[in-house]
Short mmCIF file of C-alpha atoms and ligand atoms in Angstrom, two decimals:
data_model
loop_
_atom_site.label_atom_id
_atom_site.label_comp_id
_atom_site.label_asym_id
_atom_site.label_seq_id
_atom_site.Cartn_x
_atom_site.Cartn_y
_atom_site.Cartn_z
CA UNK A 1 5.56 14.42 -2.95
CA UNK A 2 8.65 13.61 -1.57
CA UNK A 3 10.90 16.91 -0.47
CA UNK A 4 14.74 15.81 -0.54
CA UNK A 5 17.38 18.03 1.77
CA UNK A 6 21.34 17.58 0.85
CA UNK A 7 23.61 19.03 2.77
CA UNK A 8 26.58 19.01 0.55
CA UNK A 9 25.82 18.91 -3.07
CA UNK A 10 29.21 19.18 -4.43
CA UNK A 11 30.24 15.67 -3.05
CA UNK A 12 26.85 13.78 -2.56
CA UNK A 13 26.10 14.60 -5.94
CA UNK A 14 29.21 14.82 -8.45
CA UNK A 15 29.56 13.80 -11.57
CA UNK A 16 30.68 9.51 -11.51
CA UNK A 17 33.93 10.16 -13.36
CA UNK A 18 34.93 13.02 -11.48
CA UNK A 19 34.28 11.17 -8.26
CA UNK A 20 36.30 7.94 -9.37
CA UNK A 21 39.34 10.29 -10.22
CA UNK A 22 39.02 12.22 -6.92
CA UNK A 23 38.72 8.70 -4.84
CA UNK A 24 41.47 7.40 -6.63
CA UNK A 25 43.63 10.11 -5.39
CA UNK A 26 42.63 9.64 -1.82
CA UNK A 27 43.05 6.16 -2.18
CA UNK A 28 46.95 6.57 -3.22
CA UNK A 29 47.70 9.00 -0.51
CA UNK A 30 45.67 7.09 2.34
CA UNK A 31 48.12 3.46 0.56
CA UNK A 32 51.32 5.80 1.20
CA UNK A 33 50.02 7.16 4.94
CA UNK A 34 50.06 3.38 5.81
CA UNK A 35 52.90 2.32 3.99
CA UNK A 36 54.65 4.94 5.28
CA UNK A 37 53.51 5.04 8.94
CA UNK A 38 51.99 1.28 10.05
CA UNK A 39 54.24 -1.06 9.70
CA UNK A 40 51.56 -4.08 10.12
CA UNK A 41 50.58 -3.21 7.17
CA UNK A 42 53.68 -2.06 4.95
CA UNK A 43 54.82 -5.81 5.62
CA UNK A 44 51.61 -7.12 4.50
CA UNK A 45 52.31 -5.05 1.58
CA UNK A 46 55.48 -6.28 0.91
CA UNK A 47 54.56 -9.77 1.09
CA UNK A 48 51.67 -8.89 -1.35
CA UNK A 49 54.87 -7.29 -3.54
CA UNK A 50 52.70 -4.26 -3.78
CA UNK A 51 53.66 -0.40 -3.29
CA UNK A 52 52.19 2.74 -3.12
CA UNK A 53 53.30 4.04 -6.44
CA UNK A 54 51.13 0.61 -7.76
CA UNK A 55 48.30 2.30 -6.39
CA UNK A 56 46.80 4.99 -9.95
CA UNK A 57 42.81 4.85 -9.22
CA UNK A 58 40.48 2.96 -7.69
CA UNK A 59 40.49 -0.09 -9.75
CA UNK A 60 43.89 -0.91 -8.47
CA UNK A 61 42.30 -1.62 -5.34
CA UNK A 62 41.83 -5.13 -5.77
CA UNK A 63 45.70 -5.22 -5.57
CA UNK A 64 45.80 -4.28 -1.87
CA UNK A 65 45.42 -6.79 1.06
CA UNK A 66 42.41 -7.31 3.27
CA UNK A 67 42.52 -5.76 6.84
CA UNK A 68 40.53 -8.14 9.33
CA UNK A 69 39.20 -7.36 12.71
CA UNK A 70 41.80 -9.91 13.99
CA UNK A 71 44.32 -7.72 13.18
CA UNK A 72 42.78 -4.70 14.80
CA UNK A 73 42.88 -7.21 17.95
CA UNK A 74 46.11 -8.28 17.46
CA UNK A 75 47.50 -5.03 17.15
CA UNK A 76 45.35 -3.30 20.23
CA UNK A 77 45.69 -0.69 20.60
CA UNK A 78 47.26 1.48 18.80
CA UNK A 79 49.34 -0.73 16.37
CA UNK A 80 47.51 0.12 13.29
CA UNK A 81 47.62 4.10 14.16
CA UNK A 82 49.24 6.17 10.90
CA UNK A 83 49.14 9.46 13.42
CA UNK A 84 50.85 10.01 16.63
CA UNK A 85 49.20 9.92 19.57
CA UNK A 86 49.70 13.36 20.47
CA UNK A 87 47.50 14.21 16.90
CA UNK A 88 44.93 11.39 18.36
CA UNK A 89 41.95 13.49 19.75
CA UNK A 90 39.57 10.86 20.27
CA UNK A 91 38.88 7.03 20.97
CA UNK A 92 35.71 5.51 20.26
CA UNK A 93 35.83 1.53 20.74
CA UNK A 94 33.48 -0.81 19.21
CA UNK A 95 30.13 -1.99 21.54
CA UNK A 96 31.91 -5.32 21.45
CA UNK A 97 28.74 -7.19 19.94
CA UNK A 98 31.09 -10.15 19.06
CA UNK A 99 34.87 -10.65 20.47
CA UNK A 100 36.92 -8.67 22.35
CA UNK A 101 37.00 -4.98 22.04
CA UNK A 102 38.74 -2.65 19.10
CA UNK A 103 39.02 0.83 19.35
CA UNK A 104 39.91 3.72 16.73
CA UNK A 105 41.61 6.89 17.01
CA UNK A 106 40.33 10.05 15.80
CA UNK A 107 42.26 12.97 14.65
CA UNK A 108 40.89 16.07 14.51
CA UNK A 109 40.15 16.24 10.95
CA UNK A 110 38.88 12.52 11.44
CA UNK A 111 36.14 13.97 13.75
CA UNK A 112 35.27 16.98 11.04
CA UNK A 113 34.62 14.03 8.39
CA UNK A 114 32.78 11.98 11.09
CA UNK A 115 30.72 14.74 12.09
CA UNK A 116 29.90 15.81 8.71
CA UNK A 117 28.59 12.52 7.23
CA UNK A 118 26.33 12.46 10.05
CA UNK A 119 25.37 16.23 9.34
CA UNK A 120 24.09 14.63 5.81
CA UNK A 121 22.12 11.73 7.44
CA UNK A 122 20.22 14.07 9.84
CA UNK A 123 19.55 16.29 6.63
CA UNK A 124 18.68 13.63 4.33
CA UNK A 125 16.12 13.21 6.96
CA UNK A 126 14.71 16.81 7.13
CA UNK A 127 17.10 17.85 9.58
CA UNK A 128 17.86 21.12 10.09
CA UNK A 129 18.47 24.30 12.82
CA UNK A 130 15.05 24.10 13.47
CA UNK A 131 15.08 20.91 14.78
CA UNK A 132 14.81 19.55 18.29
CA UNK A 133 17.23 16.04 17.79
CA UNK A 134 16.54 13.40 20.58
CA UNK A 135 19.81 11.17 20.75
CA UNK A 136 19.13 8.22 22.48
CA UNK A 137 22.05 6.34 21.32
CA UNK A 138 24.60 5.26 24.89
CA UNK A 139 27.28 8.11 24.97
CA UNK A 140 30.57 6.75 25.37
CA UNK A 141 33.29 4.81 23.65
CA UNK A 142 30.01 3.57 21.50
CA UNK A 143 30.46 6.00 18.27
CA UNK A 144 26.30 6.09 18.26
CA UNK A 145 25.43 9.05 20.93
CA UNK A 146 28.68 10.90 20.43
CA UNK A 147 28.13 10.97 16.51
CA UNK A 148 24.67 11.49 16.41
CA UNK A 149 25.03 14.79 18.78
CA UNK A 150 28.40 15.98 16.76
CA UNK A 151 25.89 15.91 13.42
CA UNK A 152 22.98 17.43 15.20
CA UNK A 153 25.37 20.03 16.23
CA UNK A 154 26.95 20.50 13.14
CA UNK A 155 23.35 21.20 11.38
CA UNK A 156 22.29 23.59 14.33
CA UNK A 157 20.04 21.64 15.53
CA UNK A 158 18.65 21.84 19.22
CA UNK A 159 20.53 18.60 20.97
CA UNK A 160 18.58 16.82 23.70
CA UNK A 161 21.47 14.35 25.00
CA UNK A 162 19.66 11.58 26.68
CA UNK A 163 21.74 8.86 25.96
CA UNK A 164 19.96 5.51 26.31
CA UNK A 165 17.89 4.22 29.42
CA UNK A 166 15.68 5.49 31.23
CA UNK A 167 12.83 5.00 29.16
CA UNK A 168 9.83 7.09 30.85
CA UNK A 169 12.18 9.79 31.31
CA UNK A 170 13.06 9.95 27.85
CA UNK A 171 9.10 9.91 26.82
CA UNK A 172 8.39 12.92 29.15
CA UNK A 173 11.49 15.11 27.93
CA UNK A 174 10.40 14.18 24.53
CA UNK A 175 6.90 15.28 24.67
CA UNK A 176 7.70 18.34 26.99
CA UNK A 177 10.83 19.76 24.89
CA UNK A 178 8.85 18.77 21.81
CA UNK A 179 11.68 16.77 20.24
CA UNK A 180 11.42 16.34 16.26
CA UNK A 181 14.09 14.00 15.38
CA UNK A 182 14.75 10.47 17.87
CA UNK A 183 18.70 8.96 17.34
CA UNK A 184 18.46 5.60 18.63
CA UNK A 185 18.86 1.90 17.85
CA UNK A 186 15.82 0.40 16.48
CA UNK A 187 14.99 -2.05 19.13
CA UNK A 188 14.94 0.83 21.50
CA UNK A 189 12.57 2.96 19.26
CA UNK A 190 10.48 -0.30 19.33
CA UNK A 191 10.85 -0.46 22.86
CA UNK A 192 10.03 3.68 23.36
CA UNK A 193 6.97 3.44 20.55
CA UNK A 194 5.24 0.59 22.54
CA UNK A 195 6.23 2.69 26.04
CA UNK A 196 4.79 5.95 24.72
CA UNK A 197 1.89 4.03 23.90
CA UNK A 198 1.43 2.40 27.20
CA UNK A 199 1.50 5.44 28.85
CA UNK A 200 -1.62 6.63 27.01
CA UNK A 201 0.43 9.17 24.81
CA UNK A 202 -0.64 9.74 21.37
CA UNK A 203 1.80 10.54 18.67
CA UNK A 204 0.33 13.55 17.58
CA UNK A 205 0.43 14.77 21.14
CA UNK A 206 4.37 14.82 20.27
CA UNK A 207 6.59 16.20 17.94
CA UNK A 208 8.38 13.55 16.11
CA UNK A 209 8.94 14.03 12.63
CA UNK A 210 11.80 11.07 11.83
CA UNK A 211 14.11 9.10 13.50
CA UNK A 212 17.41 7.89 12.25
CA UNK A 213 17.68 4.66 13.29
CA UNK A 214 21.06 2.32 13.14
CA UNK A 215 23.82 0.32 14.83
CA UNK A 216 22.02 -3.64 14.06
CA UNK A 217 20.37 -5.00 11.45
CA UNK A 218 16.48 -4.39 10.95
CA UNK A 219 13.41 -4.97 8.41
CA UNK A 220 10.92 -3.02 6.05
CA UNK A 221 8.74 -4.60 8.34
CA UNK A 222 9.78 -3.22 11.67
CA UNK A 223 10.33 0.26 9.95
CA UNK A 224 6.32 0.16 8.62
CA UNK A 225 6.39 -0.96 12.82
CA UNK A 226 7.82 2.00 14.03
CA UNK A 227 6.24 4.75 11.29
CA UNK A 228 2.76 3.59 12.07
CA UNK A 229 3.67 3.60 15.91
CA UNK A 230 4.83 7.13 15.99
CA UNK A 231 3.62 8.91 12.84
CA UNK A 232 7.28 9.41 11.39
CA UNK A 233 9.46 8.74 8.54
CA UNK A 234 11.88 6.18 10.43
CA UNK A 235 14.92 6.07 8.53
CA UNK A 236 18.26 3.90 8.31
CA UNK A 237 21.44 4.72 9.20
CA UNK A 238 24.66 2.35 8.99
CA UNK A 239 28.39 2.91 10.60
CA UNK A 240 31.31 0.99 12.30
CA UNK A 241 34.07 2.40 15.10
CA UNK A 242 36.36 1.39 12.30
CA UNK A 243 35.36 2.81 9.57
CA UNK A 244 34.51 6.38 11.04
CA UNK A 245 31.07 5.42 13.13
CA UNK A 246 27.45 6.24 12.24
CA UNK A 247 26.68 7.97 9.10
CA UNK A 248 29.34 5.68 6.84
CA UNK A 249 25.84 5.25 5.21
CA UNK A 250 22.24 5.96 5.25
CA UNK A 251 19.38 6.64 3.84
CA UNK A 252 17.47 9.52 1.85
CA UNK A 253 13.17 9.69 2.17
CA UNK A 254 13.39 7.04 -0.79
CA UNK A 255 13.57 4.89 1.98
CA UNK A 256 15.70 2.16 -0.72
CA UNK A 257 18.81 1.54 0.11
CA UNK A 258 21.41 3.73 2.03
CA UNK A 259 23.97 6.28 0.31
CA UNK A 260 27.17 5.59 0.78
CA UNK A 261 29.27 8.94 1.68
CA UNK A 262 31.50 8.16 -1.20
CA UNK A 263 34.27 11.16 -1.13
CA UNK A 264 35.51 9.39 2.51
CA UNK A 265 35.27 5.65 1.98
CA UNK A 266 35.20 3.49 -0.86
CA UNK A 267 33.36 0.33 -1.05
CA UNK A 268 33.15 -2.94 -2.40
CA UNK A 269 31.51 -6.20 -2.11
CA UNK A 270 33.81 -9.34 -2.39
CA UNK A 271 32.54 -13.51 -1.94
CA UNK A 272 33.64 -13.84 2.10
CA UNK A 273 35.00 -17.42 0.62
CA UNK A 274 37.02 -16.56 -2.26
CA UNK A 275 38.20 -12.86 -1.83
CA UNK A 276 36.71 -12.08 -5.56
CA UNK A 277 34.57 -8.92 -5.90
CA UNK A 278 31.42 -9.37 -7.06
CA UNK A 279 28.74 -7.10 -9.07
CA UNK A 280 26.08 -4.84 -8.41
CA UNK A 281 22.97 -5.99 -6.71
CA UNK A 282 24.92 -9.32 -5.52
CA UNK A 283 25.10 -10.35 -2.12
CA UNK A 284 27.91 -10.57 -0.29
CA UNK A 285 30.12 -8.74 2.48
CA UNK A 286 30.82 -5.48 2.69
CA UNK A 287 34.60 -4.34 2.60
CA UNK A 288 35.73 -0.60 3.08
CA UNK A 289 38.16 1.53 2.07
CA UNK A 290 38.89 4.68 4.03
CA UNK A 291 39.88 7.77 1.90
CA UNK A 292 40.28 10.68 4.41
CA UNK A 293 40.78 9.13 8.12
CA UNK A 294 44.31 10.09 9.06
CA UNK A 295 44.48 8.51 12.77
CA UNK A 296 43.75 5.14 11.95
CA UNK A 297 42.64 5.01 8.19
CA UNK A 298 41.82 1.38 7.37
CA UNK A 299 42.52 -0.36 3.88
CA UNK A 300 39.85 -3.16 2.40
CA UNK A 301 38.33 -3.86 6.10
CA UNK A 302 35.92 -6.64 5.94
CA UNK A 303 33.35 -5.43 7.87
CA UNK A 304 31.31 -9.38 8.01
CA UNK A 305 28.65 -7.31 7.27
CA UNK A 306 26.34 -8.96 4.27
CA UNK A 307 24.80 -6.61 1.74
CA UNK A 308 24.46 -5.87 -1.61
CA UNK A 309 25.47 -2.39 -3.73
CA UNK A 310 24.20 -0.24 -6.59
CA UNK A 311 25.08 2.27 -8.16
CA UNK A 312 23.24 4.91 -10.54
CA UNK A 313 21.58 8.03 -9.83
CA UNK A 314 18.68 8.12 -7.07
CA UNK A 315 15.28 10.00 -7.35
CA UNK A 316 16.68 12.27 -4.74
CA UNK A 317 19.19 13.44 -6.77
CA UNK A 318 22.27 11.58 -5.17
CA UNK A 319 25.02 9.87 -7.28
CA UNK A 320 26.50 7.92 -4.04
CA UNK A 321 26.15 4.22 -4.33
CA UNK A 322 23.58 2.63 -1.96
CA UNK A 323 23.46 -0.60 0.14
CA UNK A 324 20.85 -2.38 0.66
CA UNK A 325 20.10 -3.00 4.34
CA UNK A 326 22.45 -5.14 5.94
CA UNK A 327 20.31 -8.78 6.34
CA UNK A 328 23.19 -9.93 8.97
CA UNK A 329 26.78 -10.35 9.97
CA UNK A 330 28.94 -13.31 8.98
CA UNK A 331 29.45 -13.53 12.94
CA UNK A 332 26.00 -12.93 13.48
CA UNK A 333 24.73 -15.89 11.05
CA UNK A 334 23.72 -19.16 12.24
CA UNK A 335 24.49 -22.29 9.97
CA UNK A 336 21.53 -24.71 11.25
CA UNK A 337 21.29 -27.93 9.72
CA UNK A 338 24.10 -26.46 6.94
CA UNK A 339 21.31 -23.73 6.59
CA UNK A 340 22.29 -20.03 6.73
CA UNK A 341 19.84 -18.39 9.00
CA UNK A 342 19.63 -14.34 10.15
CA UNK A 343 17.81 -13.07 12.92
CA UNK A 344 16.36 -10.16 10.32
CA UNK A 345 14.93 -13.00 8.19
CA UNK A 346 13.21 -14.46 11.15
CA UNK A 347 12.09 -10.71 12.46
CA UNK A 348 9.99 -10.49 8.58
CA UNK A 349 8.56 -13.52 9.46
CA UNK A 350 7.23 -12.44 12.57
CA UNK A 351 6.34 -8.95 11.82
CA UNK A 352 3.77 -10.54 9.42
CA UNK A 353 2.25 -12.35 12.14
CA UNK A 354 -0.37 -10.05 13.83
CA UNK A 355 -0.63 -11.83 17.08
CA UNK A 356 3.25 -11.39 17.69
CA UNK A 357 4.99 -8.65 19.37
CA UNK A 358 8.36 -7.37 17.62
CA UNK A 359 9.98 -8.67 20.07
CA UNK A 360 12.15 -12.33 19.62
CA UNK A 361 14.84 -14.64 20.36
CA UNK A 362 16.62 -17.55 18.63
CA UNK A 363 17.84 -20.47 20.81
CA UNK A 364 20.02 -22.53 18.95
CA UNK A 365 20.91 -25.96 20.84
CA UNK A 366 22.33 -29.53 19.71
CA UNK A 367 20.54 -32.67 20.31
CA UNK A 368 21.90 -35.91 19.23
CA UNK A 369 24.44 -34.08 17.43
CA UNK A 370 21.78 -32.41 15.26
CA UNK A 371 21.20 -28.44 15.55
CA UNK A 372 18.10 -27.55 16.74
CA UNK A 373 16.29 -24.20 16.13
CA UNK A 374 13.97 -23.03 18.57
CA UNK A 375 12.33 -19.23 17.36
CA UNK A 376 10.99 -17.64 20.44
CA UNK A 377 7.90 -15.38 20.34
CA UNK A 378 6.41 -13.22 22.45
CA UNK A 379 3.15 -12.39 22.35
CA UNK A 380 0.75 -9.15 21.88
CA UNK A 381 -0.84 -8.12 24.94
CA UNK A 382 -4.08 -8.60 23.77
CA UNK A 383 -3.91 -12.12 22.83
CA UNK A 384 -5.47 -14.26 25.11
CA UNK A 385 -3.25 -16.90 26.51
CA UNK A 386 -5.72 -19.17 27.89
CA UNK A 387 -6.94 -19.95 24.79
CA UNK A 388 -4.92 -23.33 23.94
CA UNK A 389 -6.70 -23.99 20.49
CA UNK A 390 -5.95 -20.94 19.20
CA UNK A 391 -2.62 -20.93 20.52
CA UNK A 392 -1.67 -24.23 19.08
CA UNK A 393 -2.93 -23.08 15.80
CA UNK A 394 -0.67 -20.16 15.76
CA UNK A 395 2.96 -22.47 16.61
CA UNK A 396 1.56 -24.49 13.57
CA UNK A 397 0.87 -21.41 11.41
CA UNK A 398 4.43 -19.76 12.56
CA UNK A 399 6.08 -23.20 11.99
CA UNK A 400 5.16 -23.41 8.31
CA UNK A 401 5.56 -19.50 7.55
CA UNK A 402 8.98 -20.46 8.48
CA UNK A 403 9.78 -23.26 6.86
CA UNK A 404 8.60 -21.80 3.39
CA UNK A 405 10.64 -18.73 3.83
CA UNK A 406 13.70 -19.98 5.58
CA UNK A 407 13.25 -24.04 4.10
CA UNK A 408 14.41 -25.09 7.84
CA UNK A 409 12.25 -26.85 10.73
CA UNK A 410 12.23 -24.70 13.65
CA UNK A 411 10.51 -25.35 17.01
CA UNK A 412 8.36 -22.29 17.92
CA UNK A 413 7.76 -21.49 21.54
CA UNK A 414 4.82 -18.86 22.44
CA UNK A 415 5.85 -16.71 25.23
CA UNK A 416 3.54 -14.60 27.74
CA UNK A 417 3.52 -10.27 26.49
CA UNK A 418 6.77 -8.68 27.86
CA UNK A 419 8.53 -11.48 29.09
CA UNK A 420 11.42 -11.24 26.81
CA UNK A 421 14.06 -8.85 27.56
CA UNK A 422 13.64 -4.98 26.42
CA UNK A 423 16.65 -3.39 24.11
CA UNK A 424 17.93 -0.04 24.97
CA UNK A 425 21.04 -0.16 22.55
CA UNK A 426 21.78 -3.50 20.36
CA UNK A 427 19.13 -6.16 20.67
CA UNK A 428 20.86 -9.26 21.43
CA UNK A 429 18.41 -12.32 19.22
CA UNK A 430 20.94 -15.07 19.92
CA UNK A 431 21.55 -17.48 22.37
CA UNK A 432 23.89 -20.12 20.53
CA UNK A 433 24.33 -23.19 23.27
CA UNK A 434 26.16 -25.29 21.03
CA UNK A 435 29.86 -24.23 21.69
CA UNK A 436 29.45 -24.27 25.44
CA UNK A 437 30.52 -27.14 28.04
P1 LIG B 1 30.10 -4.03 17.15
O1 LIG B 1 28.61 -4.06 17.00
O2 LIG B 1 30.80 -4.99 16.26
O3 LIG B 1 30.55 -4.14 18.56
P2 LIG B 1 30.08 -1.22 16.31
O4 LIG B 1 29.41 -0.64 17.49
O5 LIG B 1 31.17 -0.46 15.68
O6 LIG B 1 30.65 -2.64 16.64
O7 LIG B 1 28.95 -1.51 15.27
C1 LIG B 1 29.20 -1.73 13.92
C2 LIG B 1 28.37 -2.86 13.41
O8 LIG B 1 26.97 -2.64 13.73
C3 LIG B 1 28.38 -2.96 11.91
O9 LIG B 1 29.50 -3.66 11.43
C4 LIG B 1 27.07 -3.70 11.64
O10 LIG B 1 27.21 -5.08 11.85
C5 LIG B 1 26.14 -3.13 12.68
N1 LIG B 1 25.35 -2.03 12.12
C6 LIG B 1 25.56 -0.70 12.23
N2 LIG B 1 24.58 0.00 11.61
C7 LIG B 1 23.74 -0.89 11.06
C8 LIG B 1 22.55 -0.80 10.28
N3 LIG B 1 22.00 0.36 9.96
N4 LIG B 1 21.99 -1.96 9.88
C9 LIG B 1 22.52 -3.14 10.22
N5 LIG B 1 23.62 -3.30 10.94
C10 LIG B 1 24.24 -2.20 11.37
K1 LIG B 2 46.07 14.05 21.94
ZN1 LIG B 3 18.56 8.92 -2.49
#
């Protein structure tokens, strides 16, 4: 039986009207903060012929413009700041996995929010002062170490701040301070699991319990990876530097989709083509609202993050809308052949093939003015290599598991165990040589 831990009832689990009226009065004051105080956006306004007063509950939303991250570029810094500097406490900037870096300022009560929506992800995952939280996540202008060690705090939980790196290190402070929880991305989990293991150390010789896992996209499959690797409950956890960092969303021990903390952002799902919203359980990217940020409080941000939503009442006794996991990032998609391809469908692929590692890359290159999609695996380190039958079987087997889940022709190339690059924050699955020289 399932135990489920909330950490603050009142808001994760109120009542759907009375959470629509109380959004749609954050909304309207959050419209007025940045009509009043960023005038990027009052003039977008404007042109839109929309005002504040326009603004009576949430379903006037769709009257408001989009924010892009072009404009947070074109604006860097601190152009789309509603507070003053001198009420700024904080920047966090974005890991800069596509583009040119954004930051965000934090006021002080920006930080309390932050720090409390990660305070309900750690106790959605059995967090509490009890615990012994390993955060693994790089400190810095990244929002993942800072904001997993602000919610640790905030629960009373015993902090261990590792940062990332320094991967035998981390396994011996682990096992010797008996850490419960691990923060990290989850291609460094992958990359600690399959270290831990190489090192002889069994999970039950260590404490882990769960791991909140987040920052880029991952599968079912590589969670069932990681939970049989280390005996936990491996959980997900979703956030961006613009939005207010880790904890935006994530996910209770129904391990189904990831709770959306509701009272502080709204979301919606729109066609990244025409702009229209679209319904429950439909695909498409993920825009957010910000209802309680007052340094730089963002309205409709499309996050190119693809998803789906839905909303009803979970098992664990949550009301907040879920997303599903995120299968990939408009800027993160590859169009080969006029075929939309992620990196996480690829990775479910793989993980169902028992000879590969979890480890991957995608080379995309163009031939003859035709894409060409070459899926790089790495092997397990017990398969033998020598054996070129078997080997050749095993391209042909990958080839066709591909093509019937993706309906694309990739080349598959075997590599030797270990040879492809280890993660210790965001995995990088891509190398794109189309667009260069
Ligand atoms: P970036 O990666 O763009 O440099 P951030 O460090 O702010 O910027 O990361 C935010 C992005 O990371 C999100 O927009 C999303 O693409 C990705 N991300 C964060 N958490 C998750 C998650 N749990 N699953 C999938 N993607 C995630
Ligand atoms: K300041
Ligand atoms: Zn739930």
């Amino acid at each position: 039986k399932k135990i489920h831990y909330i950490y603050n009832d009142a808001m994760e689990c109120m009542d759907f009207d009375e959470r629509k009226k109380l959004q749609g009065e954050r909304l309207r004051a959050t419209v007025e903060l940045e009509y009043n105080n960023v005038p990027a956006y009052r003039k977008r306004m404007d042109e839109a012929g929309v005002k504040p007063e326009d603004i009576n509950g949430i379903e006037d939303i769709v009257k408001l413009p989009f924010t892009q991250k072009t404009d947070l570029r074109d604006n860097f810094p601190y152009g789309l700041f509603a507070a003053d500097l001198k009420d700024i406490v904080r920047i966090q900037g974005s890991s800069g996995t596509t583009g040119k870096p954004i930051v965000s300022g934090y006021t002080e009560n920006d930080i309390k929010v932050w720090t409390e929506m990660v305070a309900r992800a750690l106790t959605a995952a059995g967090g509490t002062k009890d615990d012994i939280i390993q955060v693994a996540y790089g400190y810095g202008l990244f929002t993942g170490g800072l904001g997993a060690h602000q919610g640790a705090t905030e629960i009373g939980a015993t902090v261990i701040p590792m940062s990332s790196g320094n991967t035998q290190r981390q396994i011996i402070m682990m096992k010797e301070l008996g850490a419960t929880m691990l923060c990290c991305t989850p291609s460094y989990a992958t990359y600690l699991a399959e270290t831990i293991h190489e090192m002889g150390i069994k999970p039950e010789e260590l404490k882990l319990k769960s791991g909140c896992f987040g920052a880029e996209p991952w599968t079912e499959e590589m969670r069932q990876h990681l939970e049989d690797l280390l005996d936990i409950d491996a959980l997900d956890i979703y956030g961006l530097t613009e939005i207010g960092g880790p904890g935006v969303a994530f996910e209770c021990m129904e391990k189904h989709g990831m709770h959306i903390n509701e009272d502080h952002v709204l979301a919606e799902i729109i066609d990244p083509v025409t702009e229209e919203p679209l319904p429950d359980d439909t695909p498409g990217e993920l825009v957010f609202t910000t209802l309680t940020k007052t340094g730089a409080p963002m309205i409709r941000y499309r996050t190119h993050d693809i998803c789906t939503l839905h909303h009803g009442t979970c098992a664990c006794g949550r009301t907040t809308v879920k997303m599903s996991r995120i299968t990939g990032r408009t800027d993160d998609m590859l169009v080969v052949r006029g075929v939309n391809v992620f990196p996480s469908q690829i990775e479910a692929v793989l993980m169902g093939v028992k000879e590969a590692s979890a480890h991957y890359m995608l080379v995309v290159d163009r031939v003859n003015s035709q894409d060409k999609l070459t899926v790089q695996v790495e092997l397990k380190d017990d398969v033998d290599i020598n054996d070129a039958d078997k080997l050749e079987k095993l391209v042909a087997y990958i080839k066709t598991q591909i093509k019937q889940t993706l309906l694309i022709s990739a080349k598959v190339e075997l590599l030797p165990p270990k040879s492809i690059a280890r993660s210790e924050g965001k995995a990088k699955r891509i190398t794109d040589n189309r667009n260069t020289g």
